[in-house]
XYZ file of C-alpha atoms in Angstrom:
332
model
C 131.750 91.411 87.012
C 130.346 88.705 89.403
C 131.617 90.594 92.401
C 129.991 93.807 91.356
C 126.730 92.102 90.558
C 126.836 90.650 94.140
C 127.488 94.112 95.529
C 124.589 95.422 93.450
C 122.233 92.759 94.886
C 123.445 93.523 98.505
C 123.069 97.344 97.970
C 119.600 96.877 96.491
C 118.421 94.720 99.384
C 119.841 97.136 101.968
C 118.527 100.095 100.128
C 114.985 98.761 100.026
C 115.279 97.857 103.652
C 116.502 101.373 104.565
C 113.660 102.927 102.634
C 111.226 100.759 104.665
C 112.781 101.996 107.955
C 113.410 105.738 107.353
C 112.131 106.727 104.039
C 113.363 110.211 102.919
C 114.418 112.329 105.923
C 113.350 115.976 105.163
C 116.401 117.414 106.986
C 118.832 115.680 104.516
C 119.497 116.837 100.856
C 117.716 114.733 98.314
C 118.881 114.068 94.764
C 115.398 114.571 93.351
C 115.259 118.129 94.786
C 118.595 118.785 93.010
C 117.090 117.434 89.855
C 114.067 119.679 90.319
C 116.422 122.752 90.628
C 118.272 121.661 87.554
C 115.093 121.413 85.402
C 113.923 124.811 86.678
C 117.286 126.342 85.824
C 117.418 124.842 82.321
C 113.727 125.777 81.741
C 114.434 129.431 82.532
C 117.181 129.433 79.944
C 115.600 127.439 77.236
C 111.951 128.376 77.367
C 112.731 132.089 77.743
C 110.893 134.235 75.208
C 108.021 132.188 73.680
C 108.651 130.833 70.190
C 106.809 128.823 67.642
C 105.274 125.466 68.397
C 108.161 123.528 66.764
C 110.781 125.770 68.429
C 109.328 125.102 71.890
C 109.069 121.385 71.265
C 112.781 121.229 70.174
C 113.811 123.148 73.194
C 111.734 120.951 75.518
C 113.362 117.842 73.968
C 116.846 119.449 74.448
C 116.107 120.098 78.052
C 115.067 116.466 78.491
C 118.208 115.096 76.969
C 120.359 117.567 78.870
C 118.819 116.586 82.258
C 119.178 112.801 81.510
C 122.841 113.315 80.397
C 123.803 115.318 83.467
C 121.926 113.132 86.047
C 123.326 109.907 84.375
C 126.919 111.198 84.193
C 126.965 112.641 87.727
C 125.475 109.471 89.256
C 127.945 107.146 87.325
C 130.924 109.369 88.382
C 129.867 109.223 91.975
C 129.515 105.429 91.938
C 132.745 104.808 90.024
C 134.800 107.148 92.383
C 133.280 105.438 95.536
C 133.854 101.816 94.316
C 137.389 102.693 93.253
C 138.202 104.431 96.546
C 136.891 101.479 98.668
C 134.530 98.736 97.770
C 132.478 99.022 100.873
C 132.292 102.866 100.359
C 130.702 102.060 96.934
C 128.343 99.591 98.415
C 127.286 102.200 101.029
C 126.862 104.937 98.471
C 124.756 102.703 96.192
C 122.651 101.676 99.137
C 121.913 105.350 99.914
C 121.042 106.099 96.382
C 118.660 103.131 96.145
C 116.996 104.488 99.259
C 116.588 107.836 97.735
C 115.235 106.455 94.432
C 112.419 104.546 96.156
C 109.497 106.365 97.792
C 107.382 103.728 99.540
C 107.840 104.852 103.122
C 107.532 108.530 102.185
C 104.376 107.930 100.238
C 102.925 106.017 103.343
C 103.984 108.754 105.746
C 102.480 111.543 103.740
C 99.213 109.752 102.938
C 98.796 108.570 106.547
C 99.101 112.156 107.713
C 95.791 112.747 105.916
C 94.305 109.717 107.607
C 95.366 110.782 111.107
C 93.788 114.256 110.655
C 90.520 112.693 109.411
C 90.563 110.325 112.463
C 90.959 113.401 114.700
C 88.020 115.116 112.862
C 90.272 117.740 111.512
C 89.046 118.054 107.955
C 90.813 121.343 107.198
C 94.073 119.835 108.336
C 93.425 116.763 106.148
C 92.832 118.952 103.249
C 96.161 120.686 103.888
C 97.999 117.460 104.267
C 96.382 116.112 101.138
C 97.484 119.247 99.108
C 101.040 118.113 99.877
C 100.663 115.003 97.736
C 98.050 115.859 95.020
C 97.827 118.484 92.319
C 94.176 119.044 92.494
C 92.275 121.648 94.506
C 91.567 120.318 98.036
C 89.567 123.090 99.537
C 86.104 122.002 98.209
C 86.638 118.379 99.050
C 84.440 116.439 101.498
C 85.843 113.969 103.911
C 84.923 111.080 101.578
C 86.430 112.785 98.628
C 89.599 113.421 100.693
C 89.883 109.766 101.351
C 89.395 108.882 97.725
C 91.953 111.427 96.611
C 94.582 109.920 98.992
C 93.816 106.396 97.886
C 94.071 107.487 94.227
C 97.407 109.018 94.931
C 98.766 105.916 96.667
C 97.479 103.660 93.968
C 99.046 105.736 91.140
C 102.313 106.217 92.885
C 102.642 102.537 93.699
C 103.757 102.331 90.074
C 105.408 105.677 89.554
C 107.082 106.091 92.871
C 107.766 102.523 93.975
C 107.628 99.710 91.416
C 108.853 101.571 88.208
C 111.974 103.049 89.964
C 112.686 99.735 91.641
C 112.564 97.876 88.315
C 114.837 100.401 86.591
C 117.230 100.312 89.456
C 117.329 96.593 89.344
C 118.195 96.671 85.632
C 120.649 99.591 85.527
C 121.568 100.312 89.104
C 121.157 103.805 90.603
C 122.250 105.388 87.284
C 119.164 104.213 85.420
C 117.105 104.543 88.632
C 117.928 108.252 89.048
C 117.491 108.838 85.316
C 113.957 107.364 85.661
C 113.357 109.746 88.664
C 114.509 112.622 86.433
C 112.041 111.596 83.831
C 109.215 111.357 86.314
C 110.223 114.810 87.711
C 110.275 116.458 84.406
C 106.791 115.145 83.691
C 105.553 116.439 86.973
C 107.039 119.920 86.345
C 106.570 120.422 82.696
C 103.955 117.960 81.487
C 100.944 120.236 81.738
C 98.327 120.983 79.095
C 98.432 124.771 79.505
C 99.704 127.636 77.370
C 103.131 127.612 78.886
C 103.897 123.873 78.744
C 101.589 122.415 76.075
C 104.507 122.304 73.491
C 107.611 122.759 75.712
C 106.586 119.872 77.998
C 105.235 117.571 75.342
C 108.451 115.532 75.061
C 108.763 115.129 78.861
C 105.188 113.967 79.073
C 105.392 111.498 76.211
C 108.766 110.052 77.451
C 107.154 109.539 80.899
C 104.276 107.767 79.383
C 106.589 105.487 77.315
C 108.899 104.599 80.197
C 106.021 103.825 82.624
C 104.060 101.765 79.951
C 105.403 98.301 80.924
C 106.087 99.050 84.663
C 102.527 100.197 85.215
C 101.159 96.994 83.844
C 103.580 94.843 85.712
C 102.631 96.789 88.792
C 98.926 96.109 88.275
C 99.562 92.437 87.900
C 101.796 92.292 91.037
C 99.125 94.326 92.847
C 96.353 91.763 91.925
C 98.527 89.002 93.147
C 99.363 90.940 96.313
C 95.711 91.624 96.867
C 94.904 87.914 96.754
C 97.635 87.359 99.488
C 96.079 90.066 101.636
C 92.658 88.613 101.113
C 93.738 85.494 102.874
C 94.149 87.529 106.003
C 91.611 90.211 105.736
C 88.160 90.494 104.306
C 88.838 94.108 103.196
C 90.798 93.043 100.158
C 88.915 91.340 97.249
C 91.333 89.787 94.743
C 88.626 88.678 92.415
C 87.091 92.160 92.161
C 90.554 93.651 91.819
C 91.066 91.588 88.699
C 87.557 92.250 87.292
C 87.761 95.922 87.691
C 91.256 96.088 86.196
C 90.184 94.173 83.112
C 87.184 96.616 82.773
C 88.554 100.021 83.822
C 92.271 99.928 83.248
C 91.988 102.339 80.374
C 89.608 104.748 82.012
C 92.120 107.639 82.209
C 93.580 110.254 79.874
C 97.051 108.777 80.719
C 97.711 105.361 79.335
C 99.218 104.251 82.550
C 97.483 105.804 85.633
C 94.320 103.736 85.614
C 96.295 100.438 85.752
C 96.998 100.486 89.462
C 94.046 102.755 90.288
C 91.607 100.258 88.863
C 93.046 97.403 90.860
C 92.942 99.322 94.065
C 89.308 100.509 93.367
C 88.229 96.868 92.822
C 90.306 95.546 95.728
C 88.679 98.021 98.197
C 85.170 98.224 96.626
C 85.387 101.915 95.911
C 84.547 104.096 92.819
C 87.440 106.490 92.080
C 87.855 109.170 89.351
C 85.121 111.593 88.425
C 85.320 115.326 88.267
C 88.358 116.903 89.780
C 89.183 120.672 90.067
C 92.662 122.102 89.191
C 93.306 125.703 89.904
C 89.498 126.341 89.873
C 89.019 124.561 86.539
C 86.867 121.424 86.577
C 88.231 118.443 84.772
C 85.914 115.530 83.923
C 87.551 112.043 84.348
C 85.936 108.709 83.841
C 84.895 106.760 86.874
C 87.049 103.700 87.917
C 85.509 100.925 89.890
C 82.040 100.232 91.502
C 80.846 101.981 94.602
C 80.050 98.991 96.753
C 80.438 101.129 99.950
C 81.478 104.592 101.074
C 85.002 105.414 101.430
C 86.308 105.704 104.979
C 89.627 106.935 106.457
C 90.851 103.380 107.084
C 90.948 102.939 103.299
C 94.044 105.059 103.187
C 95.810 102.560 105.345
C 94.452 99.670 103.366
C 95.776 101.272 100.069
C 99.230 101.521 101.758
C 99.118 97.895 102.826
C 98.354 97.002 99.198
C 101.237 99.207 97.971
C 103.769 97.478 100.344
C 102.516 94.067 99.449
C 102.913 94.895 95.734
C 106.498 96.059 96.383
C 107.228 92.894 98.266
C 105.969 90.654 95.509
C 108.035 92.457 92.774
C 111.095 92.623 95.037
C 111.021 88.921 95.939
C 110.581 87.765 92.357
C 113.342 90.102 91.088
C 115.709 89.087 93.784
C 115.124 85.406 93.042
C 115.922 85.998 89.411
C 119.062 87.984 90.184
C 120.318 85.441 92.678
C 119.695 82.637 90.246
C 121.602 84.474 87.534
C 124.500 85.167 89.970
C 124.610 81.511 91.019
C 124.793 80.504 87.342
C 127.708 82.914 86.837
C 129.583 81.500 89.736
C 129.198 77.855 88.569
């Protein structure tokens, strides 16, 4: 038991490091893409002909449990077979899975592609790059709106794509980490309020809200602390305002979790986020988050990524300290 906990700590450290260096290479197969294909395949067989509201909700819940069962079982089998074959093979496989579970470097890479195009005055190219990471319509967006959309995405995904999967992986290894990614993927594919998914995707949406409830709030607190650290070295980060806006605006969203990290980022950078967004031509009114102390600029995308990486570092260092302390107590 002690040996495997040690291997888990080492794999976790190496996996986080690998994510920081390479992220998710597009040329390699990715487990989340496989999970997405599994969800789509099950949807085609379970949703099928439209039924009553209760029938669709039951089918949606069945899909959710089937995906979690399959993902958890397959991941566990891969790890058990790898560790039983050779301990160092198991360590290597766990490290790779941890890297796949996290999305910090990929989030930075995709959002910075938007910034680079804006810096080159390529607004159409920036809109296209932004469309790769957001669900809203990007064609009508101005340069400032493009920046704000990218900042919002980085802020929200600091919790969903970095801190939450990191916490679940720390608790339950890659099995729990990939199950969380499956939950997140099901919400992104099925959790829409339209005729097709309003009932079928209800279970997926509610499960995602539940599993992100605590991580989103821990992410916000870590982000405030990280903002205060960054504020020691740069005047672009205001830790006091990050905390104030978080207290005031952390519930300004239809989701119970999304505004947690968005409000911290808005306060930290002095921006006003939120407002009316357009999805497939339909305007959706959203509350504003933050105060507009200045206009958004392309460099804010880089700043939001710095805040994201600092938040990850704060959570990772604290969790590693706890895990190493527990391991040391076990060895005594």
